[in-house]
């Protein structure tokens, strides 16, 4: 029998549903604006430029930076991370990062290791997100250029001590790059107060915008080599990419409808309050953890009950492939979750799930209490076989 209700618990992949204001902003952009922003002088092109500027301003308020031009838009967090990593590192540089990184950090690093001889240390992180800082201190070398950490693990939901890592990085003359893919829009963040030199984020997850959007905050004193070269509508007579922000890092016609949607999502978050969103998601995860940990045959990953975490809870049912669990949750109960490997092979080895992968449930701003209760009942039934 087809389930009556559809329950979406895959917010960590992409948020859904999008607020109506996001949809309206995108529709307005497509129907009312034309011309490339920053390129034309007619009214519709100027309007598109104003939308872009407002988006930068809204993000600067949400993420805590003074100059709205210090954000470069990108197509997703992956592109933003590639710009940060490949734009900064040079042959021979050393990087300290964690074992909970997503492949969007690990793969560019491994690529540079192979092609440019950069060196990388991956530090272990506990299920609760703790890192042995004394061990990290010992890893710094004269040529350590960058520390990279995900703010929250996309497998475990734990929150990493990015402020402490930033402080250590600065004490040793290195910069701090944070992967905000699971934290932006879900966790209070202030890049200037937290000492974050670069913050990569997607627009389609916690920011509630559409897919194909994201960005990189870049501290005003950090210089990156652009990874994309082309038209910007500025200094067009020069052969080189202009040295002004954000043009330096934004070649080509931007995704104005997408950016309009992402900005409307950021605005919605400012209106609700990110602390409020965090509390809502945390409380739902506590209900899930409290109930699933009572079930025999369920192995939970990530922080213990009561500890801080974002809206992610991963688990495995004994004697059942996570893909099978996710399939049954979808077909029998109408619950969308993600299963398998979560683009973090070292994270799986840390949590001893390399052989199995895991089922990942992730809640969001609009998840209701009764939806997680349905999930808990469904997992209880499946765990009984
Ligand atoms: C921790 C983390 N980093 C990076 C990414 C990549 O984000 P995107 O798909 O927007 O490039 C993800 C996506 O799931 C993620 O969870």
PDB file of C-alpha atoms in Angstrom, residues 99-217:
ATOM      1  CA  UNK A  99      39.160  12.908   9.144  1.00  0.00           C
ATOM      2  CA  UNK A 100      35.549  14.059   8.976  1.00  0.00           C
ATOM      3  CA  UNK A 101      35.976  16.093   5.805  1.00  0.00           C
ATOM      4  CA  UNK A 102      33.714  15.629   2.818  1.00  0.00           C
ATOM      5  CA  UNK A 103      35.269  14.591  -0.497  1.00  0.00           C
ATOM      6  CA  UNK A 104      34.880  18.207  -1.625  1.00  0.00           C
ATOM      7  CA  UNK A 105      37.804  18.980   0.714  1.00  0.00           C
ATOM      8  CA  UNK A 106      39.683  15.714   0.562  1.00  0.00           C
ATOM      9  CA  UNK A 107      39.745  15.298  -3.207  1.00  0.00           C
ATOM     10  CA  UNK A 108      41.154  18.760  -4.057  1.00  0.00           C
ATOM     11  CA  UNK A 109      43.781  18.181  -1.336  1.00  0.00           C
ATOM     12  CA  UNK A 110      44.695  14.743  -2.648  1.00  0.00           C
ATOM     13  CA  UNK A 111      44.853  16.200  -6.175  1.00  0.00           C
ATOM     14  CA  UNK A 112      47.301  18.911  -5.034  1.00  0.00           C
ATOM     15  CA  UNK A 113      49.272  16.324  -3.075  1.00  0.00           C
ATOM     16  CA  UNK A 114      49.735  14.315  -6.266  1.00  0.00           C
ATOM     17  CA  UNK A 115      50.329  17.205  -8.674  1.00  0.00           C
ATOM     18  CA  UNK A 116      52.042  19.859  -6.543  1.00  0.00           C
ATOM     19  CA  UNK A 117      53.603  17.986  -3.678  1.00  0.00           C
ATOM     20  CA  UNK A 118      51.567  19.651  -0.938  1.00  0.00           C
ATOM     21  CA  UNK A 119      51.537  17.750   2.351  1.00  0.00           C
ATOM     22  CA  UNK A 120      48.380  16.953   4.305  1.00  0.00           C
ATOM     23  CA  UNK A 121      47.738  15.722   7.857  1.00  0.00           C
ATOM     24  CA  UNK A 122      44.260  14.366   8.650  1.00  0.00           C
ATOM     25  CA  UNK A 123      43.469  14.510  12.385  1.00  0.00           C
ATOM     26  CA  UNK A 124      40.999  12.170  14.093  1.00  0.00           C
ATOM     27  CA  UNK A 125      37.758  13.534  15.567  1.00  0.00           C
ATOM     28  CA  UNK A 126      35.565  11.818  18.165  1.00  0.00           C
ATOM     29  CA  UNK A 127      31.890  10.970  17.539  1.00  0.00           C
ATOM     30  CA  UNK A 128      31.059  14.128  19.546  1.00  0.00           C
ATOM     31  CA  UNK A 129      33.304  16.329  17.414  1.00  0.00           C
ATOM     32  CA  UNK A 130      36.227  16.618  19.838  1.00  0.00           C
ATOM     33  CA  UNK A 131      39.786  17.013  18.603  1.00  0.00           C
ATOM     34  CA  UNK A 132      42.981  16.572  20.586  1.00  0.00           C
ATOM     35  CA  UNK A 133      44.337  20.121  20.314  1.00  0.00           C
ATOM     36  CA  UNK A 134      47.712  19.213  21.835  1.00  0.00           C
ATOM     37  CA  UNK A 135      48.190  16.684  19.049  1.00  0.00           C
ATOM     38  CA  UNK A 136      47.175  19.303  16.459  1.00  0.00           C
ATOM     39  CA  UNK A 137      49.717  21.811  17.862  1.00  0.00           C
ATOM     40  CA  UNK A 138      52.504  19.290  17.259  1.00  0.00           C
ATOM     41  CA  UNK A 139      51.590  19.016  13.580  1.00  0.00           C
ATOM     42  CA  UNK A 140      52.333  22.652  12.673  1.00  0.00           C
ATOM     43  CA  UNK A 141      55.464  23.212  10.608  1.00  0.00           C
ATOM     44  CA  UNK A 142      57.130  26.301   9.168  1.00  0.00           C
ATOM     45  CA  UNK A 143      55.300  25.807   5.878  1.00  0.00           C
ATOM     46  CA  UNK A 144      51.816  25.069   7.291  1.00  0.00           C
ATOM     47  CA  UNK A 145      49.640  27.411   5.260  1.00  0.00           C
ATOM     48  CA  UNK A 146      46.106  26.279   5.976  1.00  0.00           C
ATOM     49  CA  UNK A 147      43.877  24.535   8.507  1.00  0.00           C
ATOM     50  CA  UNK A 148      40.591  23.188   7.133  1.00  0.00           C
ATOM     51  CA  UNK A 149      37.653  21.835   9.103  1.00  0.00           C
ATOM     52  CA  UNK A 150      34.059  21.091   8.416  1.00  0.00           C
ATOM     53  CA  UNK A 151      31.909  22.988  10.918  1.00  0.00           C
ATOM     54  CA  UNK A 152      29.569  20.025  11.264  1.00  0.00           C
ATOM     55  CA  UNK A 153      30.027  16.476   9.997  1.00  0.00           C
ATOM     56  CA  UNK A 154      27.607  15.457   7.251  1.00  0.00           C
ATOM     57  CA  UNK A 155      27.787  11.880   8.563  1.00  0.00           C
ATOM     58  CA  UNK A 156      27.673  12.344  12.347  1.00  0.00           C
ATOM     59  CA  UNK A 157      26.104  15.785  12.850  1.00  0.00           C
ATOM     60  CA  UNK A 158      28.733  16.615  15.483  1.00  0.00           C
ATOM     61  CA  UNK A 159      30.040  20.184  15.704  1.00  0.00           C
ATOM     62  CA  UNK A 160      33.781  20.739  15.393  1.00  0.00           C
ATOM     63  CA  UNK A 161      35.711  23.353  17.422  1.00  0.00           C
ATOM     64  CA  UNK A 162      36.435  25.637  14.462  1.00  0.00           C
ATOM     65  CA  UNK A 163      37.092  28.711  16.630  1.00  0.00           C
ATOM     66  CA  UNK A 164      39.802  26.926  18.601  1.00  0.00           C
ATOM     67  CA  UNK A 165      41.318  25.589  15.395  1.00  0.00           C
ATOM     68  CA  UNK A 166      41.288  29.101  13.900  1.00  0.00           C
ATOM     69  CA  UNK A 167      43.117  30.424  16.944  1.00  0.00           C
ATOM     70  CA  UNK A 168      45.762  27.706  16.675  1.00  0.00           C
ATOM     71  CA  UNK A 169      46.104  28.337  12.935  1.00  0.00           C
ATOM     72  CA  UNK A 170      46.684  32.060  13.505  1.00  0.00           C
ATOM     73  CA  UNK A 171      49.179  31.452  16.328  1.00  0.00           C
ATOM     74  CA  UNK A 172      51.191  29.434  13.805  1.00  0.00           C
ATOM     75  CA  UNK A 173      50.859  31.888  10.905  1.00  0.00           C
ATOM     76  CA  UNK A 174      48.322  29.770   8.996  1.00  0.00           C
ATOM     77  CA  UNK A 175      44.833  30.559   7.712  1.00  0.00           C
ATOM     78  CA  UNK A 176      41.535  28.921   8.647  1.00  0.00           C
ATOM     79  CA  UNK A 177      39.090  27.579   6.041  1.00  0.00           C
ATOM     80  CA  UNK A 178      35.727  26.307   7.275  1.00  0.00           C
ATOM     81  CA  UNK A 179      33.400  24.074   5.281  1.00  0.00           C
ATOM     82  CA  UNK A 180      30.006  25.465   6.277  1.00  0.00           C
ATOM     83  CA  UNK A 181      27.970  23.051   4.139  1.00  0.00           C
ATOM     84  CA  UNK A 182      26.108  21.658   7.158  1.00  0.00           C
ATOM     85  CA  UNK A 183      26.248  24.695   9.434  1.00  0.00           C
ATOM     86  CA  UNK A 184      25.347  27.811   7.431  1.00  0.00           C
ATOM     87  CA  UNK A 185      21.689  28.528   8.159  1.00  0.00           C
ATOM     88  CA  UNK A 186      21.636  25.877  10.913  1.00  0.00           C
ATOM     89  CA  UNK A 187      24.181  27.148  13.425  1.00  0.00           C
ATOM     90  CA  UNK A 188      24.882  30.689  14.621  1.00  0.00           C
ATOM     91  CA  UNK A 189      28.017  31.904  12.829  1.00  0.00           C
ATOM     92  CA  UNK A 190      30.037  35.117  12.838  1.00  0.00           C
ATOM     93  CA  UNK A 191      33.132  34.769  10.658  1.00  0.00           C
ATOM     94  CA  UNK A 192      34.857  37.883  11.979  1.00  0.00           C
ATOM     95  CA  UNK A 193      34.380  37.056  15.666  1.00  0.00           C
ATOM     96  CA  UNK A 194      35.218  33.379  15.117  1.00  0.00           C
ATOM     97  CA  UNK A 195      38.460  34.133  13.250  1.00  0.00           C
ATOM     98  CA  UNK A 196      37.380  32.322  10.080  1.00  0.00           C
ATOM     99  CA  UNK A 197      39.447  33.457   7.092  1.00  0.00           C
ATOM    100  CA  UNK A 198      37.375  31.635   4.478  1.00  0.00           C
ATOM    101  CA  UNK A 199      33.920  30.077   4.745  1.00  0.00           C
ATOM    102  CA  UNK A 200      32.531  27.924   1.937  1.00  0.00           C
ATOM    103  CA  UNK A 201      28.781  27.354   1.837  1.00  0.00           C
ATOM    104  CA  UNK A 202      26.044  25.942  -0.394  1.00  0.00           C
ATOM    105  CA  UNK A 203      22.895  27.962  -1.079  1.00  0.00           C
ATOM    106  CA  UNK A 204      20.653  24.913  -1.397  1.00  0.00           C
ATOM    107  CA  UNK A 205      20.987  23.373   2.071  1.00  0.00           C
ATOM    108  CA  UNK A 206      20.606  25.443   5.262  1.00  0.00           C
ATOM    109  CA  UNK A 207      20.215  28.688   3.299  1.00  0.00           C
ATOM    110  CA  UNK A 208      16.978  27.304   1.779  1.00  0.00           C
ATOM    111  CA  UNK A 209      17.861  28.487  -1.722  1.00  0.00           C
ATOM    112  CA  UNK A 210      17.895  26.516  -4.975  1.00  0.00           C
ATOM    113  CA  UNK A 211      20.488  24.021  -6.164  1.00  0.00           C
ATOM    114  CA  UNK A 212      23.297  25.570  -8.226  1.00  0.00           C
ATOM    115  CA  UNK A 213      24.058  28.266  -5.658  1.00  0.00           C
ATOM    116  CA  UNK A 214      26.661  28.822  -2.957  1.00  0.00           C
ATOM    117  CA  UNK A 215      29.580  31.043  -2.130  1.00  0.00           C
ATOM    118  CA  UNK A 216      32.897  31.680  -0.460  1.00  0.00           C
ATOM    119  CA  UNK A 217      33.527  34.365   2.155  1.00  0.00           C
TER     120      UNK A 217
END
